[in-house]
PDB file of C-alpha atoms and ligand atoms in Angstrom:
ATOM      1  CA  MET A   8      -3.978   3.355  11.347  1.00  0.00           C
ATOM      2  CA  ILE A   9      -6.731   0.782  10.193  1.00  0.00           C
ATOM      3  CA  ALA A  10      -9.161   2.642   7.969  1.00  0.00           C
ATOM      4  CA  LEU A  11     -12.421   1.565   8.419  1.00  0.00           C
ATOM      5  CA  THR A  12     -15.877   2.043   6.365  1.00  0.00           C
ATOM      6  CA  PHE A  13     -18.918   1.993   8.240  1.00  0.00           C
ATOM      7  CA  ILE A  14     -22.345   1.941   6.325  1.00  0.00           C
ATOM      8  CA  THR A  15     -25.001   3.900   6.464  1.00  0.00           C
ATOM      9  CA  ARG A  16     -28.113   3.458   6.830  1.00  0.00           C
ATOM     10  CA  ASP A  17     -29.201   5.416   4.620  1.00  0.00           C
ATOM     11  CA  GLY A  18     -25.824   3.431   2.449  1.00  0.00           C
ATOM     12  CA  ASP A  19     -23.329   5.861   3.065  1.00  0.00           C
ATOM     13  CA  ALA A  20     -20.529   5.267   3.444  1.00  0.00           C
ATOM     14  CA  VAL A  21     -18.349   6.564   5.777  1.00  0.00           C
ATOM     15  CA  ARG A  22     -14.661   6.240   5.062  1.00  0.00           C
ATOM     16  CA  THR A  23     -12.421   6.361   9.294  1.00  0.00           C
ATOM     17  CA  GLU A  24      -9.290   5.375  10.698  1.00  0.00           C
ATOM     18  CA  ALA A  25      -8.697   3.614  13.972  1.00  0.00           C
ATOM     19  CA  ALA A  26      -5.487   2.355  16.046  1.00  0.00           C
ATOM     20  CA  SER A  27      -5.347  -1.317  16.942  1.00  0.00           C
ATOM     21  CA  GLY A  28      -7.216  -2.030  20.006  1.00  0.00           C
ATOM     22  CA  GLU A  29      -9.554   0.218  19.765  1.00  0.00           C
ATOM     23  CA  THR A  30     -13.049  -2.003  19.046  1.00  0.00           C
ATOM     24  CA  LEU A  31     -15.388  -1.131  16.439  1.00  0.00           C
ATOM     25  CA  LEU A  32     -17.533   0.717  18.385  1.00  0.00           C
ATOM     26  CA  GLN A  33     -15.432   3.417  19.751  1.00  0.00           C
ATOM     27  CA  ALA A  34     -13.864   4.428  15.920  1.00  0.00           C
ATOM     28  CA  GLY A  35     -17.686   3.094  15.083  1.00  0.00           C
ATOM     29  CA  GLN A  36     -18.514   6.224  16.986  1.00  0.00           C
ATOM     30  CA  ARG A  37     -15.998   8.848  16.701  1.00  0.00           C
ATOM     31  CA  ALA A  38     -16.848   8.995  13.229  1.00  0.00           C
ATOM     32  CA  GLY A  39     -19.875  10.006  14.074  1.00  0.00           C
ATOM     33  CA  GLN A  40     -22.001   6.615  13.377  1.00  0.00           C
ATOM     34  CA  PRO A  41     -25.553   6.335  15.986  1.00  0.00           C
ATOM     35  CA  MET A  42     -24.084   3.060  17.467  1.00  0.00           C
ATOM     36  CA  GLU A  43     -25.392   4.772  21.217  1.00  0.00           C
ATOM     37  CA  GLY A  44     -23.191   1.171  23.523  1.00  0.00           C
ATOM     38  CA  THR A  45     -25.493   1.558  25.696  1.00  0.00           C
ATOM     39  CA  CYS A  46     -23.894  -0.852  28.136  1.00  0.00           C
ATOM     40  CA  GLY A  47     -20.159   0.344  27.599  1.00  0.00           C
ATOM     41  CA  GLY A  48     -19.408  -3.024  26.088  1.00  0.00           C
ATOM     42  CA  GLN A  49     -20.697  -5.596  28.602  1.00  0.00           C
ATOM     43  CA  MET A  50     -22.595  -7.752  26.149  1.00  0.00           C
ATOM     44  CA  ALA A  51     -26.245  -6.796  26.864  1.00  0.00           C
ATOM     45  CA  CYS A  52     -28.098  -4.240  24.904  1.00  0.00           C
ATOM     46  CA  ALA A  53     -26.687  -5.245  21.319  1.00  0.00           C
ATOM     47  CA  THR A  54     -26.684  -1.300  20.153  1.00  0.00           C
ATOM     48  CA  CYS A  55     -23.544  -1.910  19.075  1.00  0.00           C
ATOM     49  CA  HIS A  56     -25.178  -4.286  17.192  1.00  0.00           C
ATOM     50  CA  VAL A  57     -23.265  -4.150  12.761  1.00  0.00           C
ATOM     51  CA  LEU A  58     -22.619  -6.338   9.849  1.00  0.00           C
ATOM     52  CA  ILE A  59     -19.892  -6.942   8.769  1.00  0.00           C
ATOM     53  CA  ASP A  60     -18.115  -7.559   4.671  1.00  0.00           C
ATOM     54  CA  PRO A  61     -18.344 -11.842   5.307  1.00  0.00           C
ATOM     55  CA  ALA A  62     -15.035 -11.289   3.523  1.00  0.00           C
ATOM     56  CA  PHE A  63     -13.584 -10.196   7.084  1.00  0.00           C
ATOM     57  CA  LEU A  64     -15.520 -12.200   9.891  1.00  0.00           C
ATOM     58  CA  ASP A  65     -13.061 -15.733   9.517  1.00  0.00           C
ATOM     59  CA  ARG A  66     -10.471 -12.204  11.255  1.00  0.00           C
ATOM     60  CA  LEU A  67     -11.970 -11.123  13.894  1.00  0.00           C
ATOM     61  CA  MET A  68     -11.698 -12.956  16.986  1.00  0.00           C
ATOM     62  CA  PRO A  69     -14.390 -15.254  16.986  1.00  0.00           C
ATOM     63  CA  PRO A  70     -17.056 -14.532  19.095  1.00  0.00           C
ATOM     64  CA  LEU A  71     -17.456 -15.881  22.628  1.00  0.00           C
ATOM     65  CA  ALA A  72     -21.047 -17.099  23.912  1.00  0.00           C
ATOM     66  CA  GLU A  73     -22.266 -14.337  25.500  1.00  0.00           C
ATOM     67  CA  GLU A  74     -21.787 -12.620  22.708  1.00  0.00           C
ATOM     68  CA  GLU A  75     -23.852 -15.268  21.216  1.00  0.00           C
ATOM     69  CA  ASP A  76     -26.673 -15.675  23.276  1.00  0.00           C
ATOM     70  CA  MET A  77     -26.649 -12.150  22.955  1.00  0.00           C
ATOM     71  CA  LEU A  78     -26.897 -11.641  18.739  1.00  0.00           C
ATOM     72  CA  ASP A  79     -29.572 -14.328  18.845  1.00  0.00           C
ATOM     73  CA  LEU A  80     -32.188 -11.800  20.741  1.00  0.00           C
ATOM     74  CA  VAL A  81     -31.445  -9.599  17.850  1.00  0.00           C
ATOM     75  CA  PRO A  82     -34.393  -9.930  14.786  1.00  0.00           C
ATOM     76  CA  GLU A  83     -32.268  -8.487  12.339  1.00  0.00           C
ATOM     77  CA  ALA A  84     -29.058 -10.506  13.401  1.00  0.00           C
ATOM     78  CA  THR A  85     -27.812 -12.028  10.404  1.00  0.00           C
ATOM     79  CA  ARG A  86     -24.120 -14.700   9.813  1.00  0.00           C
ATOM     80  CA  SER A  87     -22.523 -11.627   9.596  1.00  0.00           C
ATOM     81  CA  SER A  88     -23.863  -9.689  12.992  1.00  0.00           C
ATOM     82  CA  ARG A  89     -20.982  -8.790  15.282  1.00  0.00           C
ATOM     83  CA  LEU A  90     -21.503  -6.821  17.900  1.00  0.00           C
ATOM     84  CA  ALA A  91     -18.374  -4.000  17.544  1.00  0.00           C
ATOM     85  CA  CYS A  92     -18.000  -3.668  20.674  1.00  0.00           C
ATOM     86  CA  GLN A  93     -15.815  -6.878  20.951  1.00  0.00           C
ATOM     87  CA  VAL A  94     -14.691  -6.290  17.741  1.00  0.00           C
ATOM     88  CA  ARG A  95     -10.156  -5.343  18.577  1.00  0.00           C
ATOM     89  CA  VAL A  96      -9.644  -3.303  15.410  1.00  0.00           C
ATOM     90  CA  THR A  97      -5.925  -4.995  14.209  1.00  0.00           C
ATOM     91  CA  SER A  98      -3.690  -4.779  11.582  1.00  0.00           C
ATOM     92  CA  GLU A  99      -5.857  -7.791   9.873  1.00  0.00           C
ATOM     93  CA  LEU A 100      -8.987  -5.795   9.365  1.00  0.00           C
ATOM     94  CA  ASP A 101      -7.090  -3.294   7.463  1.00  0.00           C
ATOM     95  CA  GLY A 102     -10.372  -2.329   4.639  1.00  0.00           C
ATOM     96  CA  LEU A 103     -12.393  -3.462   6.842  1.00  0.00           C
ATOM     97  CA  THR A 104     -16.631  -3.067   6.268  1.00  0.00           C
ATOM     98  CA  ALA A 105     -18.843  -2.691   8.902  1.00  0.00           C
ATOM     99  CA  ARG A 106     -22.619  -2.007   7.888  1.00  0.00           C
ATOM    100  CA  LEU A 107     -25.172  -0.761  10.500  1.00  0.00           C
ATOM    101  CA  PRO A 108     -28.046  -3.065  10.618  1.00  0.00           C
TER     102      PRO A 108
HETATM  103 FE1  FES B   6     -23.375  -3.424  25.013  1.00  0.00          FE
HETATM  104 FE2  FES B   6     -22.480  -3.910  22.573  1.00  0.00          FE
HETATM  105  S1  FES B   6     -22.382  -1.416  23.942  1.00  0.00           S
HETATM  106  S2  FES B   6     -23.315  -4.929  23.913  1.00  0.00           S
END
């Protein structure tokens, strides 16, 4: 299993584990995080927006143009923003921290 930490909007650290191949959205929802995932991973809602620990950004698959277009519409997006439905958890990401905006 791959260790992940979500930082809540209140600043609490919620530790969880995910299987390789799951999305960060699936792992976050299972850990009780308020990530709606309204569009079911179609890159159309941004309710799964998270801020990735910059130390891990380069280990993620780069975003598709559709993901970047969606993030462009998110006011609080930063350079470390990703749509959690598009981030596949791999062993490379062991120890990753993602903050809810
Ligand atoms: Fe809608 Fe990720 S679930 S963009």
